[in-house]
Coordinates of C-alpha atoms and ligand atoms in Angstrom, one line a residue:
M6 CA -34.8 -34.9 -36.9
S7 CA -35.8 -31.8 -38.8
E8 CA -33.1 -29.4 -40.0
G9 CA -34.5 -26.7 -37.7
A10 CA -34.0 -28.9 -34.7
V11 CA -30.4 -29.6 -35.6
K12 CA -29.7 -25.9 -36.1
K13 CA -31.1 -25.1 -32.7
E14 CA -29.0 -27.8 -31.0
V15 CA -25.7 -26.5 -32.4
K16 CA -26.4 -22.9 -31.6
P17 CA -23.1 -22.0 -29.9
R18 CA -23.1 -21.0 -26.2
K19 CA -22.6 -17.3 -25.6
F20 CA -19.8 -16.9 -23.1
Q21 CA -19.6 -14.2 -20.5
A22 CA -16.9 -13.0 -18.2
I23 CA -17.1 -14.8 -14.8
R24 CA -19.0 -12.9 -12.1
G25 CA -16.7 -10.3 -10.5
T26 CA -14.3 -10.2 -13.4
R27 CA -14.5 -7.7 -16.2
D28 CA -12.8 -6.5 -19.4
L29 CA -10.9 -3.3 -19.4
L30 CA -11.4 -1.7 -22.8
P31 CA -10.0 1.3 -24.7
P32 CA -10.2 4.2 -24.2
E33 CA -10.3 3.4 -20.4
T34 CA -7.1 1.3 -20.7
A35 CA -5.3 4.5 -21.6
L36 CA -6.1 5.8 -18.2
W37 CA -4.9 2.6 -16.6
N38 CA -1.6 3.0 -18.5
R39 CA -1.3 6.6 -17.4
V40 CA -1.8 5.6 -13.8
E41 CA 0.7 2.8 -14.0
Q42 CA 3.3 5.0 -15.8
N43 CA 3.0 7.6 -13.1
A44 CA 3.5 4.8 -10.5
H45 CA 6.7 3.7 -12.2
E46 CA 8.0 7.3 -12.4
V47 CA 7.1 8.4 -8.8
F48 CA 8.2 5.2 -7.1
G49 CA 11.4 5.3 -9.2
T50 CA 12.2 8.7 -7.8
F51 CA 11.9 7.3 -4.3
G52 CA 14.4 4.5 -5.2
F53 CA 12.0 1.6 -5.5
G54 CA 12.5 -1.1 -8.1
E55 CA 9.8 -3.2 -9.6
I56 CA 9.2 -6.8 -8.7
R57 CA 7.1 -9.1 -10.8
L58 CA 5.6 -12.0 -8.9
P59 CA 3.8 -15.2 -9.7
I60 CA 0.0 -15.1 -9.7
F61 CA -0.3 -18.3 -7.8
E62 CA 1.6 -19.5 -4.8
P63 CA 1.3 -22.4 -2.3
T64 CA -1.9 -21.9 -0.3
Q65 CA 0.2 -22.3 2.9
L66 CA 2.1 -19.1 2.1
F67 CA -1.1 -17.0 2.4
A68 CA -2.5 -19.1 5.3
R69 CA 0.6 -18.4 7.3
A70 CA 1.2 -14.8 6.3
V71 CA -2.3 -13.4 6.1
G72 CA -3.6 -15.6 8.8
G73 CA -6.1 -18.5 8.8
E74 CA -8.7 -16.6 10.8
T75 CA -9.0 -13.7 8.3
D76 CA -11.8 -13.5 5.8
I77 CA -9.3 -13.5 3.0
V78 CA -7.9 -16.9 3.9
S79 CA -10.9 -18.5 5.5
K80 CA -13.4 -17.8 2.6
E81 CA -12.1 -15.6 -0.2
M82 CA -9.3 -17.5 -1.8
Y83 CA -9.4 -19.4 -5.1
T84 CA -7.7 -22.6 -4.2
M85 CA -7.0 -25.7 -6.2
P86 CA -5.0 -28.9 -5.9
D87 CA -1.6 -28.6 -7.6
P88 CA -1.8 -30.7 -10.8
E89 CA 1.7 -32.0 -10.1
T90 CA 0.6 -33.8 -7.0
D91 CA -3.0 -34.4 -8.0
H92 CA -2.4 -38.0 -9.0
I93 CA -1.0 -38.6 -5.5
Y94 CA -4.3 -37.3 -4.0
G95 CA -6.1 -39.7 -6.4
L96 CA -4.1 -42.7 -5.1
Q97 CA -4.6 -41.6 -1.5
R98 CA -8.3 -41.4 -2.0
S99 CA -8.4 -44.9 -3.6
L100 CA -6.5 -46.3 -0.7
A101 CA -8.8 -44.6 1.8
E102 CA -11.9 -45.8 0.1
W103 CA -10.7 -49.4 -0.6
D104 CA -13.2 -52.1 0.4
L105 CA -11.2 -55.2 1.4
E106 CA -13.0 -58.4 0.3
V107 CA -12.6 -60.8 3.1
G108 CA -10.6 -63.9 2.0
N109 CA -9.8 -62.4 -1.4
F110 CA -6.0 -62.5 -1.6
E111 CA -6.0 -61.0 -5.1
N112 CA -8.0 -58.1 -3.9
A113 CA -5.5 -57.5 -1.1
D114 CA -2.7 -57.8 -3.6
S115 CA -4.2 -55.0 -5.8
F116 CA -4.4 -52.9 -2.7
Q117 CA -0.8 -53.5 -2.0
G118 CA 0.0 -52.6 -5.6
L119 CA -1.7 -49.2 -5.1
A120 CA 0.1 -48.5 -2.0
V121 CA 3.4 -49.2 -3.8
S122 CA 2.5 -46.8 -6.6
L123 CA 1.7 -44.1 -4.0
L124 CA 5.1 -44.7 -2.3
V125 CA 6.9 -44.5 -5.6
F126 CA 5.2 -41.2 -6.4
I127 CA 6.1 -39.8 -3.1
V128 CA 9.7 -40.8 -3.3
R129 CA 9.9 -39.4 -6.9
A130 CA 8.2 -36.1 -5.9
Q131 CA 10.8 -35.8 -3.1
E132 CA 13.7 -36.5 -5.5
E133 CA 12.4 -34.0 -8.1
K134 CA 11.8 -31.4 -5.5
V135 CA 8.2 -30.8 -6.4
V136 CA 7.3 -27.5 -4.9
G137 CA 6.5 -27.6 -1.2
F138 CA 7.1 -31.3 -1.2
D139 CA 9.5 -32.7 1.4
F140 CA 9.4 -35.7 3.6
E141 CA 9.2 -33.6 6.7
E142 CA 6.0 -32.0 5.6
V143 CA 4.6 -35.2 4.1
G144 CA 5.1 -37.1 7.3
F145 CA 8.3 -39.1 7.1
E146 CA 7.1 -41.4 9.9
A147 CA 3.9 -42.3 7.9
V148 CA 6.0 -43.0 4.8
S149 CA 8.2 -45.5 6.6
E150 CA 5.3 -47.0 8.4
M151 CA 3.5 -47.6 5.1
T152 CA 6.7 -49.0 3.6
L153 CA 7.0 -51.6 6.4
A154 CA 3.4 -52.6 6.2
V155 CA 3.5 -53.0 2.5
A156 CA 6.5 -55.3 2.8
E157 CA 4.8 -57.4 5.4
L158 CA 1.6 -57.5 3.3
R159 CA 3.5 -58.6 0.2
G160 CA 5.3 -61.3 2.2
L161 CA 2.0 -62.6 3.6
I162 CA 0.3 -62.7 0.2
S163 CA 3.1 -64.5 -1.7
K164 CA 3.4 -67.1 1.1
H165 CA -0.2 -67.8 1.7
S166 CA -2.2 -66.9 -1.4
Q167 CA -2.7 -70.6 -2.3
S168 CA -3.4 -71.9 1.1
G169 CA -4.8 -69.0 3.0
D170 CA -6.8 -69.7 6.1
A171 CA -8.8 -67.5 8.4
S172 CA -5.9 -66.8 10.7
T173 CA -3.5 -65.7 7.9
W174 CA -6.3 -63.6 6.5
N175 CA -6.5 -61.8 9.8
L176 CA -2.8 -61.0 9.5
V177 CA -3.5 -59.6 6.0
A178 CA -6.3 -57.5 7.2
E179 CA -4.1 -56.1 10.0
Q180 CA -1.5 -55.0 7.5
V181 CA -4.2 -53.4 5.2
Q182 CA -5.4 -51.5 8.2
R183 CA -1.9 -50.4 9.0
I184 CA -1.4 -49.0 5.5
K185 CA -4.8 -47.2 5.7
L186 CA -3.8 -45.5 9.0
A187 CA -0.5 -44.5 7.6
N188 CA -2.3 -43.1 4.5
D189 CA -4.5 -41.0 6.8
R190 CA -1.4 -39.5 8.4
L191 CA 0.2 -38.5 5.1
T192 CA -0.2 -34.9 4.1
V193 CA 1.0 -35.0 0.5
G194 CA 1.3 -32.4 -2.1
E195 CA 0.0 -29.0 -1.7
D196 CA -2.9 -26.8 -2.7
I197 CA -2.1 -23.7 -4.7
S198 CA -4.1 -20.4 -4.5
L199 CA -4.5 -17.4 -6.7
R200 CA -2.9 -14.6 -4.8
P201 CA -5.4 -12.5 -2.8
E202 CA -2.6 -9.9 -2.1
A203 CA 1.1 -9.6 -2.7
T204 CA 2.9 -8.8 0.5
A205 CA 3.3 -12.4 1.4
S206 CA 4.8 -13.1 -2.1
V207 CA 7.2 -10.2 -1.8
C208 CA 8.4 -11.5 1.6
R209 CA 8.7 -15.0 0.1
A210 CA 10.7 -13.6 -2.8
Y211 CA 12.9 -11.5 -0.4
I212 CA 13.9 -14.7 1.5
E213 CA 14.1 -17.0 -1.6
N214 CA 16.4 -14.6 -3.5
G215 CA 18.6 -13.9 -0.6
M216 CA 17.8 -10.2 -0.7
Q217 CA 19.0 -9.7 2.8
Q218 CA 22.5 -9.7 1.2
L219 CA 21.6 -6.5 -0.7
P220 CA 22.1 -3.0 0.7
Q221 CA 19.2 -2.5 3.2
P222 CA 16.5 -1.6 3.2
V223 CA 15.2 -3.3 0.0
K224 CA 12.5 -1.1 -1.6
L225 CA 10.2 -2.9 -4.0
Y226 CA 6.9 -2.2 -5.8
Y227 CA 4.6 -4.3 -7.8
M228 CA 1.4 -4.0 -9.8
G229 CA -1.1 -6.6 -11.1
P230 CA -4.2 -8.6 -10.5
M231 CA -5.3 -10.1 -7.2
F232 CA -8.2 -12.5 -6.6
R233 CA -10.7 -12.7 -3.8
R234 CA -14.1 -14.4 -3.8
E235 CA -16.1 -11.5 -2.5
R236 CA -19.6 -10.3 -3.3
P237 CA -19.0 -8.1 -6.4
Q238 CA -20.3 -4.6 -6.3
K239 CA -19.1 -1.1 -7.3
G240 CA -15.4 -0.9 -6.5
R241 CA -15.3 -4.6 -5.4
Y242 CA -14.4 -7.3 -7.8
R243 CA -13.2 -10.8 -7.7
Q244 CA -10.3 -10.0 -10.0
F245 CA -9.0 -6.6 -9.1
Y246 CA -5.7 -4.8 -9.4
Q247 CA -3.3 -3.5 -6.9
I248 CA -0.3 -1.3 -7.1
G249 CA 1.8 -1.8 -3.9
A250 CA 5.2 -1.2 -2.4
E251 CA 7.2 -2.7 0.4
V252 CA 10.3 -1.7 2.3
L253 CA 12.2 -4.6 3.9
G254 CA 15.3 -4.5 6.0
G255 CA 16.9 -4.1 9.4
S256 CA 15.5 -0.7 10.4
D257 CA 12.0 0.3 11.6
A258 CA 13.0 4.0 11.8
P259 CA 9.8 6.1 11.8
A260 CA 11.1 8.1 8.9
I261 CA 10.7 4.9 6.7
D262 CA 7.0 4.8 7.6
A263 CA 6.6 8.5 6.9
E264 CA 8.5 8.3 3.5
V265 CA 6.4 5.4 2.3
I266 CA 3.2 7.3 3.1
E267 CA 4.7 10.5 1.5
M268 CA 5.4 8.4 -1.6
V269 CA 1.7 7.3 -2.0
M270 CA 0.5 10.8 -1.3
T271 CA 2.9 12.2 -3.9
F272 CA 1.6 9.6 -6.4
F273 CA -2.0 10.6 -5.7
D274 CA -1.2 14.2 -5.9
R275 CA 0.5 13.7 -9.3
L276 CA -2.7 12.1 -10.6
E277 CA -4.8 14.9 -9.1
L278 CA -6.9 12.4 -7.2
Q279 CA -9.7 14.3 -5.5
G280 CA -10.8 14.3 -1.8
V281 CA -7.8 12.4 -0.6
Q282 CA -7.8 11.7 3.1
L283 CA -5.1 9.9 5.0
G284 CA -6.0 8.2 8.2
I285 CA -3.3 6.7 10.5
N286 CA -3.1 4.7 13.7
S287 CA -0.8 2.5 15.7
I288 CA -2.0 -0.9 16.7
G289 CA 0.9 -1.7 19.0
D290 CA 3.1 -4.8 18.9
R291 CA 3.5 -8.2 20.5
N292 CA 4.1 -6.5 23.8
C293 CA 1.1 -4.2 24.2
R294 CA -1.5 -5.4 21.7
P295 CA -2.5 -8.7 23.4
K296 CA -3.3 -6.8 26.6
Y297 CA -5.4 -4.3 24.7
V298 CA -7.2 -7.0 22.8
E299 CA -8.1 -8.7 26.0
L300 CA -9.4 -5.4 27.4
L301 CA -11.4 -4.9 24.2
R302 CA -12.8 -8.4 24.4
A303 CA -13.9 -7.9 28.0
E304 CA -15.6 -4.6 27.1
L305 CA -17.2 -6.2 24.0
L306 CA -18.6 -9.1 26.1
K307 CA -20.4 -6.6 28.2
V308 CA -22.3 -5.3 25.2
K309 CA -22.4 -8.5 23.2
D310 CA -26.2 -8.6 23.0
K311 CA -26.3 -5.2 21.2
L312 CA -23.9 -6.3 18.5
G313 CA -24.6 -7.9 15.2
A314 CA -23.8 -11.6 14.4
D315 CA -20.5 -10.8 12.7
S316 CA -19.2 -8.7 15.6
Q317 CA -20.4 -11.2 18.1
R318 CA -18.3 -13.9 16.4
R319 CA -15.3 -11.5 16.2
I320 CA -15.3 -11.0 19.9
E321 CA -13.8 -14.5 20.0
T322 CA -11.9 -14.7 16.7
N323 CA -10.5 -11.2 16.3
P324 CA -11.9 -8.4 18.5
L325 CA -9.9 -5.7 16.7
R326 CA -12.0 -6.3 13.6
V327 CA -15.1 -5.1 15.5
L328 CA -13.7 -1.6 15.3
D329 CA -13.8 -2.0 11.5
S330 CA -17.6 -2.5 11.5
K331 CA -19.6 -0.3 9.3
L332 CA -23.0 -1.4 10.8
E333 CA -25.0 1.7 11.7
S334 CA -26.4 0.2 14.8
E335 CA -23.0 -0.6 16.3
Q336 CA -21.4 2.8 15.9
G337 CA -22.6 4.2 19.2
I338 CA -21.3 1.2 21.1
I339 CA -17.9 1.3 19.3
D340 CA -17.5 4.9 20.2
T341 CA -17.4 4.0 23.9
L342 CA -14.7 1.3 23.6
P343 CA -11.2 1.9 24.9
H344 CA -8.7 3.4 22.4
I345 CA -5.5 1.5 21.7
A346 CA -3.5 4.8 21.7
D347 CA -4.0 4.9 25.5
H348 CA -2.6 1.4 25.9
L349 CA 0.5 1.4 23.7
C350 CA 3.8 0.3 25.4
E351 CA 6.4 3.0 25.7
E352 CA 8.3 1.9 22.6
C353 CA 5.2 1.8 20.4
A354 CA 4.0 5.1 21.7
A355 CA 7.4 6.7 21.0
H356 CA 7.4 5.2 17.5
Y357 CA 3.9 6.4 16.7
A358 CA 4.7 10.0 17.9
A359 CA 7.8 10.0 15.8
V360 CA 5.9 8.8 12.7
K361 CA 3.5 11.7 13.1
H362 CA 6.4 14.1 13.6
Q363 CA 8.1 12.8 10.4
L364 CA 4.8 13.2 8.5
E365 CA 4.6 16.8 9.6
M366 CA 8.2 17.4 8.5
R367 CA 7.2 16.2 5.1
G368 CA 4.0 18.3 4.9
V369 CA 1.8 15.2 4.8
I370 CA -1.6 16.0 6.2
Y371 CA -3.1 13.1 8.2
R372 CA -6.0 12.4 10.5
E373 CA -5.7 10.0 13.4
N374 CA -8.3 7.3 13.3
W375 CA -8.2 5.1 16.4
R376 CA -10.5 2.6 14.7
L377 CA -8.2 1.9 11.9
V378 CA -7.1 -1.8 12.1
R379 CA -6.2 -3.8 9.1
G380 CA -7.9 -7.0 8.1
L381 CA -4.7 -8.9 7.8
D382 CA -3.0 -10.6 10.8
Y383 CA 0.5 -9.5 10.0
Y384 CA 0.2 -5.8 10.7
M385 CA 1.7 -4.1 13.8
R386 CA 2.4 -0.5 14.9
T387 CA 1.8 1.9 12.0
T388 CA -1.4 1.3 10.0
F389 CA -2.9 3.7 7.5
E390 CA -5.7 4.0 5.0
I391 CA -6.4 6.5 2.3
T392 CA -9.8 7.3 1.0
A393 CA -10.9 9.3 -2.0
Q394 CA -14.1 10.8 -3.3
G395 CA -16.7 9.3 -5.6
L396 CA -16.5 5.8 -4.4
G397 CA -19.6 5.4 -2.1
S398 CA -19.0 2.9 0.7
Q399 CA -16.0 1.3 -1.0
N400 CA -14.0 4.5 -0.6
A401 CA -10.6 3.0 0.6
V402 CA -8.1 3.4 -2.2
C403 CA -5.1 2.4 -0.3
G404 CA -4.3 0.4 2.8
G405 CA -1.0 -0.2 4.4
G406 CA 1.1 -0.7 7.5
R407 CA 4.1 -2.1 9.3
Y408 CA 4.6 -5.9 9.5
D409 CA 7.9 -6.5 11.3
G410 CA 7.5 -10.2 12.1
L411 CA 6.3 -11.4 8.8
V412 CA 9.6 -12.3 7.0
E413 CA 10.7 -14.3 10.1
L414 CA 7.3 -16.0 10.2
L415 CA 7.9 -17.2 6.7
G416 CA 11.3 -18.7 7.6
G417 CA 13.5 -15.8 6.9
P418 CA 15.9 -13.7 9.1
P419 CA 14.5 -11.2 11.5
T420 CA 13.4 -8.3 9.3
K421 CA 11.4 -5.1 9.6
G422 CA 8.8 -4.3 6.9
I423 CA 6.3 -1.8 5.9
G424 CA 4.2 -1.4 2.8
F425 CA 0.9 -0.5 1.2
A426 CA -1.5 -1.6 -1.5
I427 CA -3.5 0.7 -3.7
G428 CA -6.7 -0.6 -5.1
E429 CA -6.2 0.4 -8.8
D430 CA -9.8 -0.2 -9.8
R431 CA -11.0 2.2 -7.2
L432 CA -8.3 4.7 -8.0
I433 CA -9.4 4.7 -11.6
L434 CA -13.1 5.0 -10.7
S435 CA -12.4 8.0 -8.5
L436 CA -10.4 9.7 -11.2
Q437 CA -13.2 9.1 -13.7
E438 CA -15.9 10.3 -11.3
S439 CA -14.1 13.5 -10.7
G440 CA -13.4 14.2 -14.4
K441 CA -9.7 13.7 -14.0
A442 CA -9.6 11.0 -16.6
P443 CA -8.0 12.3 -19.8
A444 CA -10.2 12.9 -22.8
Q445 CA -10.4 10.1 -25.4
Q446 CA -7.4 10.3 -27.7
G447 CA -8.6 10.1 -31.3
R448 CA -6.3 9.4 -34.3
N449 CA -4.0 12.2 -35.3
V450 CA -4.3 11.5 -39.0
Y451 CA -6.8 9.6 -41.2
I452 CA -5.4 8.9 -44.6
A453 CA -8.1 9.1 -47.3
W454 CA -6.7 7.6 -50.4
M455 CA -8.2 6.7 -53.8
G456 CA -6.4 4.8 -56.6
E457 CA -3.6 2.3 -56.8
R458 CA -0.8 4.8 -57.0
A459 CA -2.3 6.8 -54.2
H460 CA -2.5 3.6 -52.1
A461 CA 1.3 3.0 -52.4
T462 CA 1.9 6.6 -51.4
A463 CA -0.5 6.3 -48.5
I464 CA 1.3 3.3 -47.2
R465 CA 4.6 5.2 -47.3
A466 CA 3.1 8.2 -45.7
A467 CA 1.6 6.1 -42.9
K468 CA 5.0 4.5 -42.2
D469 CA 6.7 7.9 -42.0
L470 CA 4.0 9.5 -39.8
R471 CA 4.0 6.5 -37.4
K472 CA 7.7 6.6 -37.2
A473 CA 7.4 10.3 -36.1
G474 CA 5.0 9.1 -33.4
F475 CA 1.6 10.1 -34.9
S476 CA -1.3 7.8 -34.6
V477 CA -2.4 7.0 -38.2
E478 CA -5.5 5.3 -39.6
L479 CA -4.9 3.8 -43.0
P480 CA -8.1 2.3 -44.4
P481 CA -7.5 -1.1 -45.9
V482 CA -9.7 -0.7 -48.9
E483 CA -10.4 2.3 -51.2
Q484 CA -13.2 4.6 -50.1
K485 CA -14.9 7.5 -51.8
F486 CA -13.5 10.7 -50.2
G487 CA -16.9 11.7 -48.7
K488 CA -17.2 8.3 -46.9
A489 CA -13.6 8.5 -45.8
L490 CA -14.0 11.9 -44.2
G491 CA -17.1 10.7 -42.4
Q492 CA -15.1 7.8 -41.0
A493 CA -12.3 10.1 -40.0
D494 CA -14.8 12.1 -38.1
K495 CA -16.2 9.1 -36.3
L496 CA -12.8 8.0 -35.2
G497 CA -12.1 11.5 -33.8
A498 CA -9.2 12.1 -36.1
K499 CA -7.7 15.5 -36.0
Y500 CA -6.6 15.6 -39.7
A501 CA -7.5 13.9 -42.9
L502 CA -4.7 13.5 -45.3
I503 CA -6.2 13.4 -48.8
L504 CA -4.3 11.4 -51.4
G505 CA -5.8 11.0 -54.8
D506 CA -4.3 10.7 -58.3
N507 CA -3.9 14.5 -58.6
E508 CA -2.1 14.9 -55.3
V509 CA 0.2 12.1 -56.1
S510 CA 1.2 13.4 -59.5
E511 CA 1.5 17.0 -58.3
G512 CA 3.5 15.9 -55.3
L513 CA 1.3 18.2 -53.2
W514 CA -0.8 16.5 -50.5
T515 CA -3.9 18.0 -49.0
L516 CA -4.2 18.2 -45.3
K517 CA -7.7 18.8 -44.0
T518 CA -8.2 20.0 -40.4
L519 CA -11.5 18.3 -39.4
A520 CA -12.5 20.7 -36.7
D521 CA -12.8 23.7 -39.0
G522 CA -12.7 22.1 -42.4
S523 CA -9.8 24.2 -43.6
Q524 CA -7.5 22.6 -46.2
V525 CA -3.8 23.3 -47.0
K526 CA -1.5 21.7 -49.6
F527 CA 1.9 20.5 -48.6
A528 CA 4.9 19.0 -50.2
E529 CA 5.7 15.7 -48.5
P530 CA 8.6 16.9 -46.2
D531 CA 6.8 20.1 -45.3
L532 CA 3.7 18.1 -44.2
L533 CA 5.7 16.3 -41.6
E534 CA 7.3 19.5 -40.4
H535 CA 3.9 21.2 -40.2
L536 CA 2.4 18.3 -38.1
R537 CA 5.4 18.3 -35.8
K538 CA 5.0 22.0 -35.2
Q539 CA 1.3 21.7 -34.5
R540 CA 2.0 18.9 -32.1
A541 CA 4.6 20.9 -30.2
L542 CA 2.1 23.8 -30.0
S543 CA -0.7 21.7 -28.6
S544 CA 1.3 19.9 -26.0
Ligands
LIG10 P1 -11.9 -3.3 2.1 O1 -12.1 -2.9 3.5 O2 -12.4 -2.3 1.1 O3 -12.5 -4.7 1.8 P2 -9.4 -4.5 2.5 O4 -9.0 -4.1 3.8 O5 -9.9 -5.9 2.2 O6 -10.4 -3.4 1.8 P3 -6.6 -4.6 1.5 O7 -6.5 -6.0 1.6 O8 -5.9 -3.7 2.5 O9 -8.2 -4.2 1.5 O10 -6.3 -4.1 0.1 C1 -5.8 -2.8 -0.2 C2 -6.7 -2.1 -1.2 O11 -7.1 -2.9 -2.3 C3 -8.1 -1.6 -0.6 O12 -7.9 -0.4 0.1 C4 -8.9 -1.5 -1.9 O13 -8.7 -0.3 -2.5 C5 -8.4 -2.6 -2.7 N1 -9.3 -3.8 -2.7 C6 -9.3 -4.7 -1.8 N2 -10.2 -5.7 -2.1 C7 -10.7 -5.3 -3.3 C8 -11.7 -5.8 -4.2 N3 -12.3 -7.0 -4.0 N4 -12.0 -5.1 -5.4 C9 -11.4 -4.0 -5.7 N5 -10.4 -3.4 -4.9 C10 -10.1 -4.1 -3.7
LIG11 MG1 -11.8 -6.7 2.0

């Protein structure tokens, strides 16, 4: 092989971020930090505490909370087997695929050995309390059935392996079949999924940490990445970021709904987010929603032929979601459908009216949107969505609502809940589009030094300036002053501190303001004082 060919072969692969994920880089990350800092501050003033949650959870948590019929759970989750139980899956698969060689007692014995290993793993996983692993879920009956069959099989083999005839072999085959059937009934281990949203996790954490013992309601907020396998486009990613909050406790007072909404609006206001519009709706509860859904389904069936494939399917699976449709051709039809507001039970209607009144008391401007239903199964009564400008068709920056049954559905005590999730990526996009992103922050001071003595002084100066909170660039190698000043300019530095042999021996340092080129000499302590004053003036 020629040298060229070898070189070609070892040319390293260029890696790229996975589709739908992206790097957030400076200076944009400064905006992300500002947004998050404001969230900490605003939510803190409303008495919310931060909760930090795992990024993956048992798949079942999302399946149960978000709902198996939702897009999120049915097709958007990143799911993988839990490595802790993966070897158990392996053994299960081997048992299921085992081809019994007729008359081969040794082969049957190996099969028996595999089944024993599987049982040992299951018992051990149970003892070690591997997450989500308990006999009840695994199928206790199947475990004991397999244990019995294995014992019988072993007995048969040790008794007859020398003198096996056709009739004993039939008995062996029978036990092998019993083990295989028990194996089919076992549901071992658990899949885990990257979280597609965080409300389910917050509820899990509320239950797991006994937060119902705390003064109620418990008010929590979170921020971090979520994962959904969607078609990436502007404002829609596979790893995206949410900032969300939840209120959990015994009360569903309408003032709680209104205060949660007021909090998001305050946050957006603080960020000067442009074109903010709040839409609200009530989607009823267990009492009244099913009747409305039936009515809706009946009406939709009448016009089924005029609907697109997605909506046609949703007539069966989730008719409410048809109202969510953005398809141009369906808008006219949807306009004629019955409104849920006219079908709320008395309690839900009263709750909805009170939420609106509470919003008005807080000066929160809203628009009622009868078509606002949320994509997640757990919502009831109050739902809301906030849109902002500059986002095209992905213009929802926040979605939220009430979910009173959720904690109980996840095995906790009866608990009321309401919350929201802000799409941080879209929030940032909107701020950028409307010019509300802060200008890039350059360095405060670039230290242009020349000479060994000056280097030592420059290191000391950098230390002191940084301690005082200035952003300092200290070049690692000596540069001619002209080059250093050019570099300072490129980095957007406000000042260049010039330190050469003269400056160091005189004890007078030259500070150059890059914008106008003016230069002033300062003694070391005066320089710090001067910069402090300038900073105070400009802030
Ligand atoms: P959409 O209708 O835009 O798909 P959704 O109903 O799926 O939103 P929620 O699950 O309520 O959204 O999440 C709340 C917010 O999170 C949304 O309003 C949006 O701002 C943001 N969001 C949801 N999915 C994504 C995504 N794939 N990429 C970026 N942001 C997202
Ligand atoms: Mg979505």
